[in-house]
Every structure is written in C-alpha cells, then in structure tokens.
Short mmCIF file of C-alpha atoms in Angstrom, two decimals:
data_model
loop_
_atom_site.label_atom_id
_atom_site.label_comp_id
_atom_site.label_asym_id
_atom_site.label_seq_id
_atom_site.Cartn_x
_atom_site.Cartn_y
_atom_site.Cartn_z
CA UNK A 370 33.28 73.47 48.48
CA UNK A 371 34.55 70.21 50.80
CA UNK A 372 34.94 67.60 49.35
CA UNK A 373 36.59 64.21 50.07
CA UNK A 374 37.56 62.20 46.67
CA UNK A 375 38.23 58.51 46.21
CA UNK A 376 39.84 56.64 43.74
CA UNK A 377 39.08 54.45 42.33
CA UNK A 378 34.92 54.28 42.25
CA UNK A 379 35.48 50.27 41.11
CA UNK A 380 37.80 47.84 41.69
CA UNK A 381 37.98 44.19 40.70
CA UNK A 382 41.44 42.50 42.20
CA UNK A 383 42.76 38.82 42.16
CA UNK A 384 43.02 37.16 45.18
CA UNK A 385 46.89 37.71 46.78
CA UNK A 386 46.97 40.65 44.71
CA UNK A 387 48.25 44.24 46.23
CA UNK A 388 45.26 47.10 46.31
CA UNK A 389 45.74 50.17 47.00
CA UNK A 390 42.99 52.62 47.62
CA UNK A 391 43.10 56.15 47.45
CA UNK A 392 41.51 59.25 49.45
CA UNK A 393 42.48 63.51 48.91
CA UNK A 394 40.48 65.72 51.01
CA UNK A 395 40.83 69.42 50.15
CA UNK A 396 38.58 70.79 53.38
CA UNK A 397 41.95 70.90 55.62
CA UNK A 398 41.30 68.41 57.81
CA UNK A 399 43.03 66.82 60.39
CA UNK A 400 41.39 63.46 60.86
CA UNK A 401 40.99 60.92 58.09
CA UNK A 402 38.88 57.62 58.57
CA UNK A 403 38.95 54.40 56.60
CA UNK A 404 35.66 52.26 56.77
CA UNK A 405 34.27 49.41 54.67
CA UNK A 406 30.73 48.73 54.63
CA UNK A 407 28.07 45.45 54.63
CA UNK A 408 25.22 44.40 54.59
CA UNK A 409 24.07 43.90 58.37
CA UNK A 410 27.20 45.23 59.78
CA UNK A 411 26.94 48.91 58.67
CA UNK A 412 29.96 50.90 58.51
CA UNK A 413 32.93 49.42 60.60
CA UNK A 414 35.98 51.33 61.07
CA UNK A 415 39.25 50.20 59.76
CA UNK A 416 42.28 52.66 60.03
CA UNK A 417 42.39 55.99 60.46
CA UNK A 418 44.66 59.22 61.26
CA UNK A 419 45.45 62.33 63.46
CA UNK A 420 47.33 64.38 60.86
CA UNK A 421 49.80 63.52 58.34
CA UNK A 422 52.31 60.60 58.95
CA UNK A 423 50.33 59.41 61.82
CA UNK A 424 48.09 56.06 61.64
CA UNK A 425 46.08 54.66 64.20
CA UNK A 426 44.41 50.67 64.13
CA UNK A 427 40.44 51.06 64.36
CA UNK A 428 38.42 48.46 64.98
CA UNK A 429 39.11 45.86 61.97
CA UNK A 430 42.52 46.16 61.06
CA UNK A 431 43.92 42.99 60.01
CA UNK A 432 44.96 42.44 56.90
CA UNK A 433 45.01 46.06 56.03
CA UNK A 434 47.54 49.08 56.07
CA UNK A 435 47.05 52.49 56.21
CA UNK A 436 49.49 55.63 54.97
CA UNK A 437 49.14 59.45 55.14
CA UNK A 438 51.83 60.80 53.20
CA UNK A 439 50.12 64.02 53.46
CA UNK A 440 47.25 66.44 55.12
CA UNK A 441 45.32 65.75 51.91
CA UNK A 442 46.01 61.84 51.20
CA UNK A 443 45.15 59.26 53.27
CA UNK A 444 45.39 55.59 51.18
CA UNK A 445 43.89 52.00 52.45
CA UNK A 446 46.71 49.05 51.24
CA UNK A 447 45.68 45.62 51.16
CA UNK A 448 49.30 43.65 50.50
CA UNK A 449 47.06 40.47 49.92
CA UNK A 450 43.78 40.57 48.82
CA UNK A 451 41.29 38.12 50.05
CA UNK A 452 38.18 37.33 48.91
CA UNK A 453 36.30 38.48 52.59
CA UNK A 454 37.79 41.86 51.89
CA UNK A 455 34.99 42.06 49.22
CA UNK A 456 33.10 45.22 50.37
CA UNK A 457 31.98 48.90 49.76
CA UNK A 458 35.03 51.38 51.14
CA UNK A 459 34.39 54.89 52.36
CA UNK A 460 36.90 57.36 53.57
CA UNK A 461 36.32 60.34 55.54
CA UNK A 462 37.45 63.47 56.74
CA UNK A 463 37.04 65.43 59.76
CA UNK A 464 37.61 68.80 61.85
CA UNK A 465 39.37 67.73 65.26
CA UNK A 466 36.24 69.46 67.04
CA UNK A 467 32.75 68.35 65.44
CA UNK A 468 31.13 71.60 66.59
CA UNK A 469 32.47 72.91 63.43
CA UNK A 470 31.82 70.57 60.56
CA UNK A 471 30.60 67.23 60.77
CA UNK A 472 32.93 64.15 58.72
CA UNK A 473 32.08 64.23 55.02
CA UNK A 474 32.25 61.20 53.46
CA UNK A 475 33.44 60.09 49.98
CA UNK A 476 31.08 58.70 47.43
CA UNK A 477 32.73 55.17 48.40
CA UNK A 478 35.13 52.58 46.43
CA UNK A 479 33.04 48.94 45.83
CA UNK A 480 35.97 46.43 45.48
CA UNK A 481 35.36 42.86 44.59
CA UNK A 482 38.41 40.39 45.78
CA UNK A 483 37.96 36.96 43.25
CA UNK B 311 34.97 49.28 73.13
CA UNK B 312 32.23 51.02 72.19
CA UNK B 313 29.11 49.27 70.97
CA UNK B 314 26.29 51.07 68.54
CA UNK B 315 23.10 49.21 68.39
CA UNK B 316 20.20 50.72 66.53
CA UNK B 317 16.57 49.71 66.26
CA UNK B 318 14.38 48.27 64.94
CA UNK B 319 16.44 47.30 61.66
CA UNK B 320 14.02 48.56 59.25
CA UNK B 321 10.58 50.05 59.09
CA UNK B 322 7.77 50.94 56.79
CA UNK B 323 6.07 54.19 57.79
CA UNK B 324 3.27 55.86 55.02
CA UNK B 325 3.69 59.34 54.34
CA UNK B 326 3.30 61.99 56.48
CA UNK B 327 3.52 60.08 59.13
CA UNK B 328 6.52 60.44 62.26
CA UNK B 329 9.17 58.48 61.86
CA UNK B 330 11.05 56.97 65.13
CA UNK B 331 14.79 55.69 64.95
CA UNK B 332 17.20 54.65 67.86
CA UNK B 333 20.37 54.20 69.04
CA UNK B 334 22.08 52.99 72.24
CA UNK B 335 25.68 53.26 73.06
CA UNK B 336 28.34 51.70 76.03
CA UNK B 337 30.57 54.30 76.03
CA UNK B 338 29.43 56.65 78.83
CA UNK B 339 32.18 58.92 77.95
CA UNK B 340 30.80 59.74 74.98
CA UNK B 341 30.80 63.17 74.04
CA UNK B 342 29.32 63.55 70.02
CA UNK B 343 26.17 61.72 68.67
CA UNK B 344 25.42 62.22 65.17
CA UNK B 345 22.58 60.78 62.63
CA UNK B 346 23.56 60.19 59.28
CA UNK B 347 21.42 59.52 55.86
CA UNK B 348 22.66 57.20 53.10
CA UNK B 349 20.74 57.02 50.14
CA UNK B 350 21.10 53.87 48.11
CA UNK B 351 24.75 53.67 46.13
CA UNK B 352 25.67 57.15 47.81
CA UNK B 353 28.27 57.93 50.92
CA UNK B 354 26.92 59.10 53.98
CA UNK B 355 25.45 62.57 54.70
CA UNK B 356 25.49 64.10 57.78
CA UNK B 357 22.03 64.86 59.16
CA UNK B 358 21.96 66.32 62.50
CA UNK B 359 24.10 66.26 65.68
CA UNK B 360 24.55 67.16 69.15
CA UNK B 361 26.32 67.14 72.37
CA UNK B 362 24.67 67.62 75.38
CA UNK B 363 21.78 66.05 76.84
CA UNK B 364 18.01 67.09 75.42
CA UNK B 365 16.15 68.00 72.01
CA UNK B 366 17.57 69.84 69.33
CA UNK B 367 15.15 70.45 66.20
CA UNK B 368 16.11 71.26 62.63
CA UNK B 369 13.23 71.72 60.36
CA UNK B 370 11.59 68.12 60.45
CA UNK B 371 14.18 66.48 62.13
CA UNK B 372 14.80 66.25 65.76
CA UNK B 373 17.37 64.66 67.93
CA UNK B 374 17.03 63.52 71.48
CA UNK B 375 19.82 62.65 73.84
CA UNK B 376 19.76 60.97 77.36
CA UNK B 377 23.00 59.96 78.43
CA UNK B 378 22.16 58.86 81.50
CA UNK B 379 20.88 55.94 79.37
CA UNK B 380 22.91 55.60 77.15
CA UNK B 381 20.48 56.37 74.47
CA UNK B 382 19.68 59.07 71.63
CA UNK B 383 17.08 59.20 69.14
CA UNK B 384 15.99 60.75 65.31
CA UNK B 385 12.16 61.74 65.01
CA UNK B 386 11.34 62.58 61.13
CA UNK B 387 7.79 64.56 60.69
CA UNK B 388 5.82 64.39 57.95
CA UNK B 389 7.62 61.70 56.66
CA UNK B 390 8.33 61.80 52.41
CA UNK B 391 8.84 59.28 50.07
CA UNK B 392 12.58 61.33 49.63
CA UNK B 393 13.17 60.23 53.37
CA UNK B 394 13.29 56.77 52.32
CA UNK B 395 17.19 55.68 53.23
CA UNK B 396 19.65 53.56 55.10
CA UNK B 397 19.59 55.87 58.79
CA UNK B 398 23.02 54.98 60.41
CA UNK B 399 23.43 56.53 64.19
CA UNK B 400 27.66 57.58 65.24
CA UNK B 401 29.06 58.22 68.40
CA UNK B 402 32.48 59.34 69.36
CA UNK B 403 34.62 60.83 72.31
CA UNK B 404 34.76 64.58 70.88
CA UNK B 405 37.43 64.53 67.99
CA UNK B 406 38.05 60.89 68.10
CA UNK B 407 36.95 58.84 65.52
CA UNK B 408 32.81 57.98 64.67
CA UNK B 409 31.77 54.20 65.63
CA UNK B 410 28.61 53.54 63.80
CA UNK B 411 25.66 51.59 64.74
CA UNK B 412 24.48 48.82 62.11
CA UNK B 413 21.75 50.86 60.39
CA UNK B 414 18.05 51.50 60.09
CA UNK B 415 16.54 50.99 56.91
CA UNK B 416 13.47 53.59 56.10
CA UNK B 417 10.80 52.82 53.58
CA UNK B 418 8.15 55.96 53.45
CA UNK B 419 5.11 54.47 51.62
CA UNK B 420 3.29 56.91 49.26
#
C-alpha cells in the first residue's frame, strides 16, 4: 500500500537549535514536497524535489534546507530554529504525471520552536 | 506566481443539503486542479481531480472546471455530518509541484 512516513509526529526544539525532519516514501515516486501548514494560510510550499539529489526553493524557503539523499528520503533542516517556524509540517509524494496517482500526504510533523 | 484563493472561508450547510466550494487561480497555464479533504489532526486526502475543462462526477462529488476563468469548483450532495472538514483546492502545471489555496472550512449540521 503507498504510503509516505514522517518522523517525528512531535517535536518541541529550542530556539537556535538544529531540526531535522524526516520523510521515506515507499510508492516510488519521483517528486517529494515539503509544506508547513497555519491557520489562515493553508498549506504553503516550502522545498521540494525532482528525484534524488535534486532540490528545488518553493515558495517559503528561507530559513530552511532541504536534502534527498535518496528516491525514498526527502528531510526538511532548519540550522536555526525560530520561534515563527512554529507550525504543522507535511511532506508529500508524487508520480511525475498526476493522471496516475494523485500526491499522498504524510500524517504531518507539529513542531513547536520556544 | 501562482495565486489560490478559495471561497467563502467557511460554511455551515444542514444535512443533506449541496454543498458549494471554490477556487480561482492566476496561472493560466495551469494544467492539474485537484480538491483535497483534511479532517481535523489528519494529512490531506486526495478527493477528486481533473484536467480539462467541464464536469467530472464521482459518486457525490463533482468537479467543475472553466479555465477560461480561471476558476474550478467542488459540489458535495447530500451533504453528511462525515463531510464536515477543512476543503483545500491545488493547482499545478502537470508534474510540477501543487500550490494550495487557503482552505474552506465545512460544518454539515445534523
């Protein structure tokens, strides 16, 4: 069955602090998508990539780095936490045509920056 | 860049009644316009999607696109209390990466 898993569900992190958050998709995916989500702003994309070793800025990417080491990992780095990066993270994966599967989505990270 | 605007931001409709969500885009090269369904605390779920211009039905659910205007639609029959959601509207250039509108929040009233 697809599936897109994130780790961890929680986070709490100290402000300048290094997070690292981590995505494995096992559907075989090309595309991978990093998005955080808020109240009012629903979900905004951050990073995302094309295949493995390739990253590509979406629409909010300061302060935030992206890596895909892999087809099936795709990880979110903040190198120094701040408080406004307090939010709900979801990563996704997708088929380079949507005609033949819509992006799942993971069930989310909520990571609170104090 | 492309801007997703949805309306209205929220709605109370009683059961069994239709449901009406939309979504405008900017990007008239658009190519893939999808409805998603988030339940509270859980990640999106696709719902329907399409790609050309028209009506395409799925059970209760139907989707209408006009991109002439820069516009496309969810209609929800017989609306159920299990309907009740955050309705979040994504567009993209075929392959590229979803931009999301801001969300719809459903409330079906028993």
């Amino acid at each position: 069955e697809a599936a897109v898993t994130q780790s961890p569900r929680n986070k709490v992190a100290v402000t300048g602090g290094k997070v690292t958050l981590s995505c494995n998709q096992t559907n075989n995916h090309n595309n991978m998508y990093w998005y955080r989500q808020d109240t009012g702003h629903g979900l905004r994309l951050i990073h995302y990539s094309y295949g493995a070793g390739s990253t590509e800025k979406g629409d909010i990417p300061d302060g935030y780095k992206a890596s895909r080491p892999s087809q099936e990992n795709f990880s979110l780095i903040l190198e120094l936490a701040t408080p406004s990066q307090t939010s709900v993270y979801f990563c996704a994966s997708g088929a380079d045509r949507e005609d033949n599967q819509a992006p799942l989505f993971g069930e989310g990270t909520r990571l609170s920056v104090l | 860049q492309q801007k997703v605007q949805q309306s209205p931001e929220s709605l109370i409709v009683p059961e069994g009644a239709m449901t009406s969500l939309n979504c405008t885009f900017s990007d008239s090269a658009s190519q893939y316009f999808a409805w998603y369904r988030q339940h509270s605390g859980k990640a999106p779920k696709a719902l329907m999607s399409i790609f050309s211009n028209g009506e395409k039905e799925e059970g209760r659910f139907t989707i209408h696109l006009n991109k002439a205007s820069l516009h496309f639609s969810l209609h929800i029959r017989d609306s159920q209390p299990s309907d009740s959601a955050l309705y979040l509207c994504a567009v993209s250039q075929g392959g590229r990466a979803l931009i999301f509108g801001t969300g719809t929040t459903v409330s079906v009233s028993p």
